[in-house]
mmCIF file of C-alpha atoms in Angstrom:
data_model
loop_
_atom_site.group_PDB
_atom_site.id
_atom_site.type_symbol
_atom_site.label_atom_id
_atom_site.label_comp_id
_atom_site.label_asym_id
_atom_site.label_seq_id
_atom_site.Cartn_x
_atom_site.Cartn_y
_atom_site.Cartn_z
ATOM 1 C CA MET A 1 2.412 -3.322 -14.350
ATOM 2 C CA ILE A 2 0.522 -6.117 -12.541
ATOM 3 C CA ASP A 3 -0.854 -8.769 -14.927
ATOM 4 C CA LEU A 4 -4.279 -9.854 -13.774
ATOM 5 C CA SER A 5 -4.191 -12.942 -15.989
ATOM 6 C CA LYS A 6 -1.383 -14.371 -13.570
ATOM 7 C CA LYS A 7 -1.980 -16.241 -10.309
ATOM 8 C CA PHE A 8 -2.199 -14.501 -7.003
ATOM 9 C CA LEU A 9 -1.836 -15.599 -3.372
ATOM 10 C CA ILE A 10 -3.564 -13.298 -0.889
ATOM 11 C CA TYR A 11 -1.687 -13.727 2.383
ATOM 12 C CA GLY A 12 -3.719 -12.146 5.408
ATOM 13 C CA PHE A 13 -7.459 -11.946 5.221
ATOM 14 C CA GLY A 14 -8.122 -8.785 7.137
ATOM 15 C CA ILE A 15 -9.670 -5.639 5.574
ATOM 16 C CA SER A 16 -7.081 -5.368 2.818
ATOM 17 C CA GLY A 17 -7.133 -9.114 2.058
ATOM 18 C CA LYS A 18 -10.882 -9.202 1.613
ATOM 19 C CA SER A 19 -10.879 -6.183 -0.519
ATOM 20 C CA ILE A 20 -8.252 -7.749 -2.853
ATOM 21 C CA SER A 21 -10.254 -11.048 -3.007
ATOM 22 C CA ARG A 22 -13.387 -9.171 -4.085
ATOM 23 C CA TYR A 23 -11.335 -7.117 -6.515
ATOM 24 C CA LEU A 24 -9.716 -10.293 -8.169
ATOM 25 C CA HIS A 25 -13.082 -11.981 -8.095
ATOM 26 C CA ASN A 26 -14.533 -9.154 -10.130
ATOM 27 C CA LYS A 27 -11.626 -9.297 -12.457
ATOM 28 C CA ASN A 28 -12.025 -13.000 -12.994
ATOM 29 C CA SER A 29 -8.462 -13.593 -11.838
ATOM 30 C CA TYR A 30 -7.044 -16.766 -10.340
ATOM 31 C CA TYR A 31 -6.303 -16.448 -6.560
ATOM 32 C CA LYS A 32 -5.803 -18.436 -3.369
ATOM 33 C CA ILE A 33 -6.197 -17.260 0.253
ATOM 34 C CA TYR A 34 -3.960 -18.010 3.250
ATOM 35 C CA ASP A 35 -4.122 -16.660 6.794
ATOM 36 C CA ASP A 36 -2.082 -17.546 9.758
ATOM 37 C CA ASN A 37 -4.597 -17.061 12.406
ATOM 38 C CA LEU A 38 -8.124 -17.263 11.082
ATOM 39 C CA VAL A 39 -10.268 -20.312 10.416
ATOM 40 C CA LEU A 40 -11.151 -20.054 6.756
ATOM 41 C CA SER A 41 -12.913 -23.356 6.262
ATOM 42 C CA ASN A 42 -16.079 -21.664 5.029
ATOM 43 C CA ILE A 43 -14.175 -19.347 2.653
ATOM 44 C CA LYS A 44 -13.688 -20.296 -1.057
ATOM 45 C CA ASN A 45 -10.076 -20.486 -2.505
ATOM 46 C CA VAL A 46 -8.338 -21.206 0.679
ATOM 47 C CA ILE A 47 -5.035 -22.949 0.680
ATOM 48 C CA LYS A 48 -3.270 -24.751 3.472
ATOM 49 C CA LYS A 49 0.268 -23.549 4.579
ATOM 50 C CA ASN A 50 2.003 -26.846 3.642
ATOM 51 C CA THR A 51 0.387 -26.881 0.252
ATOM 52 C CA LEU A 52 1.310 -23.130 -0.127
ATOM 53 C CA ILE A 53 4.996 -23.660 0.724
ATOM 54 C CA LYS A 54 5.370 -26.633 -1.668
ATOM 55 C CA ASN A 55 3.650 -24.555 -4.532
ATOM 56 C CA LEU A 56 5.199 -21.116 -4.080
ATOM 57 C CA LYS A 57 6.656 -21.131 -7.560
ATOM 58 C CA ASN A 58 3.164 -21.554 -9.077
ATOM 59 C CA PHE A 59 2.156 -18.128 -7.964
ATOM 60 C CA ASP A 60 3.151 -15.052 -9.756
ATOM 61 C CA TYR A 61 2.147 -12.378 -7.081
ATOM 62 C CA PHE A 62 1.873 -12.455 -3.349
ATOM 63 C CA VAL A 63 -0.601 -9.820 -1.992
ATOM 64 C CA VAL A 64 0.373 -9.383 1.576
ATOM 65 C CA SER A 65 -1.392 -7.561 4.468
ATOM 66 C CA PRO A 66 0.848 -4.513 5.004
ATOM 67 C CA SER A 67 1.459 -5.222 8.728
ATOM 68 C CA ILE A 68 2.992 -8.684 8.057
ATOM 69 C CA LYS A 69 6.809 -8.468 8.185
ATOM 70 C CA ILE A 70 8.730 -10.603 5.630
ATOM 71 C CA ASN A 71 12.046 -11.159 7.208
ATOM 72 C CA LYS A 72 14.686 -13.723 6.319
ATOM 73 C CA LYS A 73 12.753 -16.422 8.555
ATOM 74 C CA HIS A 74 9.654 -15.912 6.822
ATOM 75 C CA PHE A 75 8.593 -18.585 4.260
ATOM 76 C CA LEU A 76 7.705 -15.902 1.658
ATOM 77 C CA PHE A 77 11.163 -14.260 1.854
ATOM 78 C CA PRO A 78 12.389 -16.226 -1.289
ATOM 79 C CA VAL A 79 9.562 -14.563 -3.207
ATOM 80 C CA LYS A 80 9.886 -11.158 -1.629
ATOM 81 C CA ASN A 81 10.183 -9.389 -5.072
ATOM 82 C CA LYS A 82 6.826 -10.655 -6.076
ATOM 83 C CA ILE A 83 5.148 -9.155 -3.051
ATOM 84 C CA LEU A 84 2.346 -6.467 -3.490
ATOM 85 C CA ILE A 85 -0.090 -4.682 -1.294
ATOM 86 C CA ASP A 86 -3.795 -3.913 -2.141
ATOM 87 C CA LEU A 87 -2.859 -0.182 -3.097
ATOM 88 C CA ASP A 88 -0.688 -1.439 -5.906
ATOM 89 C CA PHE A 89 -3.688 -2.516 -7.766
ATOM 90 C CA LEU A 90 -5.009 0.961 -7.829
ATOM 91 C CA SER A 91 -2.323 1.705 -10.450
ATOM 92 C CA LEU A 92 -4.318 -0.336 -12.875
ATOM 93 C CA GLU A 93 -7.393 1.720 -12.570
ATOM 94 C CA LEU A 94 -6.174 5.266 -12.384
ATOM 95 C CA LYS A 95 -6.538 7.652 -15.247
ATOM 96 C CA ASN A 96 -6.164 11.399 -14.669
ATOM 97 C CA GLN A 97 -6.695 11.627 -10.994
ATOM 98 C CA THR A 98 -4.286 13.525 -8.704
ATOM 99 C CA ILE A 99 -2.894 11.306 -6.029
ATOM 100 C CA ILE A 100 -1.793 12.739 -2.662
ATOM 101 C CA GLY A 101 0.129 10.316 -0.381
ATOM 102 C CA VAL A 102 0.355 11.390 3.477
ATOM 103 C CA THR A 103 2.642 9.599 5.949
ATOM 104 C CA GLY A 104 4.281 10.464 9.256
ATOM 105 C CA THR A 105 4.188 9.262 12.806
ATOM 106 C CA GLU A 106 1.421 11.500 14.017
ATOM 107 C CA GLY A 107 -1.197 13.573 12.388
ATOM 108 C CA LYS A 108 -1.738 11.496 9.131
ATOM 109 C CA SER A 109 -5.534 11.004 9.691
ATOM 110 C CA THR A 110 -5.984 14.606 10.657
ATOM 111 C CA THR A 111 -3.836 15.926 7.788
ATOM 112 C CA CYS A 112 -5.930 13.762 5.379
ATOM 113 C CA GLN A 113 -9.247 15.044 6.711
ATOM 114 C CA TYR A 114 -8.035 18.614 6.421
ATOM 115 C CA LEU A 115 -6.890 18.118 2.835
ATOM 116 C CA PHE A 116 -10.170 16.433 2.037
ATOM 117 C CA GLN A 117 -12.352 19.050 3.751
ATOM 118 C CA ASN A 118 -10.607 21.863 1.673
ATOM 119 C CA LEU A 119 -10.098 20.177 -1.641
ATOM 120 C CA SER A 120 -13.534 18.654 -1.762
ATOM 121 C CA LYS A 121 -15.004 22.148 -1.837
ATOM 122 C CA LYS A 122 -13.848 22.451 -5.297
ATOM 123 C CA TYR A 123 -12.958 18.855 -6.392
ATOM 124 C CA LYS A 124 -14.511 15.455 -6.094
ATOM 125 C CA SER A 125 -12.241 13.780 -3.517
ATOM 126 C CA THR A 126 -11.878 10.647 -1.347
ATOM 127 C CA ILE A 127 -9.553 9.263 1.360
ATOM 128 C CA ILE A 128 -8.377 5.704 1.229
ATOM 129 C CA GLY A 129 -5.480 3.562 2.527
ATOM 130 C CA ASN A 130 -4.433 3.223 6.039
ATOM 131 C CA PHE A 131 -7.347 5.489 6.795
ATOM 132 C CA GLY A 132 -9.584 2.471 6.526
ATOM 133 C CA ASN A 133 -11.355 3.010 3.338
ATOM 134 C CA THR A 134 -10.961 0.913 0.058
ATOM 135 C CA ILE A 135 -12.384 1.493 -3.327
ATOM 136 C CA LEU A 136 -10.943 -1.622 -5.063
ATOM 137 C CA GLU A 137 -13.897 -3.863 -4.403
ATOM 138 C CA LYS A 138 -16.378 -1.644 -6.168
ATOM 139 C CA LYS A 139 -17.909 -3.688 -9.067
ATOM 140 C CA ASN A 140 -17.854 -0.619 -11.393
ATOM 141 C CA ILE A 141 -14.628 1.015 -10.184
ATOM 142 C CA HIS A 142 -14.180 2.750 -13.638
ATOM 143 C CA SER A 143 -17.390 4.556 -13.213
ATOM 144 C CA TYR A 144 -16.615 5.495 -9.741
ATOM 145 C CA LEU A 145 -13.074 6.789 -10.377
ATOM 146 C CA LYS A 146 -13.994 8.811 -13.498
ATOM 147 C CA ASN A 147 -16.057 11.106 -11.087
ATOM 148 C CA LEU A 148 -13.027 11.518 -8.806
ATOM 149 C CA LYS A 149 -10.417 14.269 -9.270
ATOM 150 C CA ILE A 150 -8.304 13.763 -6.128
ATOM 151 C CA ILE A 151 -7.504 10.676 -4.081
ATOM 152 C CA ILE A 152 -5.773 11.199 -0.730
ATOM 153 C CA ILE A 153 -4.084 8.170 0.596
ATOM 154 C CA GLU A 154 -3.020 7.740 4.257
ATOM 155 C CA LEU A 155 0.158 5.515 4.128
ATOM 156 C CA SER A 156 1.712 3.687 7.108
ATOM 157 C CA SER A 157 5.392 2.672 7.163
ATOM 158 C CA TYR A 158 4.120 -0.959 6.746
ATOM 159 C CA GLN A 159 2.568 -0.053 3.468
ATOM 160 C CA LEU A 160 5.601 1.988 2.297
ATOM 161 C CA ASP A 161 7.900 -0.901 3.188
ATOM 162 C CA LYS A 162 6.078 -3.099 0.508
ATOM 163 C CA ILE A 163 4.335 -0.885 -2.159
ATOM 164 C CA LYS A 164 5.713 -1.120 -5.705
ATOM 165 C CA TYR A 165 3.464 0.172 -8.390
ATOM 166 C CA LEU A 166 1.310 3.009 -7.237
ATOM 167 C CA LYS A 167 2.760 6.521 -8.117
ATOM 168 C CA LEU A 168 2.009 9.807 -6.261
ATOM 169 C CA ASP A 169 1.695 13.342 -7.480
ATOM 170 C CA HIS A 170 2.244 14.745 -4.062
ATOM 171 C CA ALA A 171 4.095 13.132 -1.079
ATOM 172 C CA LEU A 172 3.867 14.540 2.441
ATOM 173 C CA ILE A 173 5.659 13.552 5.693
ATOM 174 C CA THR A 174 3.935 15.120 8.565
ATOM 175 C CA ASN A 175 6.573 14.335 11.266
ATOM 176 C CA ILE A 176 8.828 11.672 12.434
ATOM 177 C CA SER A 177 9.337 10.223 15.942
ATOM 178 C CA PRO A 178 9.936 6.668 17.233
ATOM 179 C CA ASP A 179 7.183 4.193 16.386
ATOM 180 C CA HIS A 180 6.554 0.583 15.311
ATOM 181 C CA LEU A 181 10.208 -0.327 16.274
ATOM 182 C CA ASN A 182 9.155 -4.075 16.837
ATOM 183 C CA TYR A 183 8.613 -4.196 13.092
ATOM 184 C CA HIS A 184 11.385 -1.963 11.793
ATOM 185 C CA GLU A 185 13.846 -3.200 14.541
ATOM 186 C CA ASN A 186 15.325 0.162 15.040
ATOM 187 C CA TYR A 187 14.648 3.912 14.729
ATOM 188 C CA ASN A 188 16.852 4.413 11.704
ATOM 189 C CA ASN A 189 15.162 1.853 9.696
ATOM 190 C CA TYR A 190 11.766 3.390 10.718
ATOM 191 C CA ILE A 191 12.887 6.775 9.485
ATOM 192 C CA LYS A 192 14.159 5.350 6.240
ATOM 193 C CA SER A 193 10.761 3.580 5.743
ATOM 194 C CA LYS A 194 9.104 6.921 5.916
ATOM 195 C CA PHE A 195 11.347 8.432 3.207
ATOM 196 C CA THR A 196 10.569 5.626 0.880
ATOM 197 C CA ILE A 197 7.479 7.559 -0.054
ATOM 198 C CA GLN A 198 9.872 9.450 -2.405
ATOM 199 C CA SER A 199 10.349 6.281 -4.458
ATOM 200 C CA ILE A 200 6.693 6.176 -5.339
ATOM 201 C CA LEU A 201 6.604 9.923 -6.243
ATOM 202 C CA LYS A 202 6.278 10.736 -9.953
ATOM 203 C CA LYS A 203 9.258 12.649 -11.492
ATOM 204 C CA SER A 204 7.110 15.680 -11.881
ATOM 205 C CA GLY A 205 5.687 15.338 -8.335
ATOM 206 C CA PHE A 206 6.066 17.329 -5.136
ATOM 207 C CA PHE A 207 7.538 16.379 -1.784
ATOM 208 C CA TYR A 208 6.577 18.120 1.419
ATOM 209 C CA ILE A 209 8.287 17.917 4.762
ATOM 210 C CA ARG A 210 8.506 20.017 7.903
ATOM 211 C CA TYR A 211 11.597 22.311 8.003
ATOM 212 C CA GLU A 212 12.648 20.657 11.383
ATOM 213 C CA ASP A 213 12.648 17.256 9.734
ATOM 214 C CA PHE A 214 14.302 18.468 6.626
ATOM 215 C CA CYS A 215 17.317 19.891 8.751
ATOM 216 C CA SER A 216 17.479 16.578 10.715
ATOM 217 C CA TYR A 217 17.045 14.066 7.809
ATOM 218 C CA ASN A 218 18.188 16.027 4.678
ATOM 219 C CA HIS A 219 20.653 13.211 3.939
ATOM 220 C CA LEU A 220 17.763 10.968 3.196
ATOM 221 C CA ILE A 221 15.905 13.378 0.809
ATOM 222 C CA LYS A 222 16.365 12.710 -2.818
ATOM 223 C CA PHE A 223 16.988 15.972 -4.808
ATOM 224 C CA GLU A 224 16.350 16.091 -8.522
ATOM 225 C CA ASN A 225 19.152 17.687 -10.605
#
């Protein structure tokens, strides 16, 4: 479990980075911000790269924008086991909600919308994740979440490559075809990244995949005894 009393470094100040900074601010947590590209001189809690590299050991968690690849040449590689993404913090806030994770090369957003349109007829639902929405920055997140029954999360291969704490009740792979190969280096790595969605599935959870993909990639599917 993430300890909010520890020290955090937010690496990347895009949508997810800004969301986490507001979340940690609302929780009165200690955090610093670093971004490779943006000029952050007018933003509080900014740290320079040289200072960050010298003080890596002073941080307990590194919250990274999902699309940033942490390879062996990256200065954060020595602390790779401490890396989180924004969705990991959701694990601290959930109570009795049903969590549905959707990944795949094509059709993720459409599938999430289809699930939302149908499930919201009976249950209070929302879509977050790679879909572009976030709920972490809400000041009274507990009040918001207690009214939700279902959270649908669109998950990219970038997110699945880093996520650690969030657990799913249902995990769905829409389909798999070559994509993001600059990040994953080859198609086999990309396929494996999609199947890591099983690693964040609860033991009592359900995994869904097309029959064609099941036949092609069944060696990557984890079967419970």
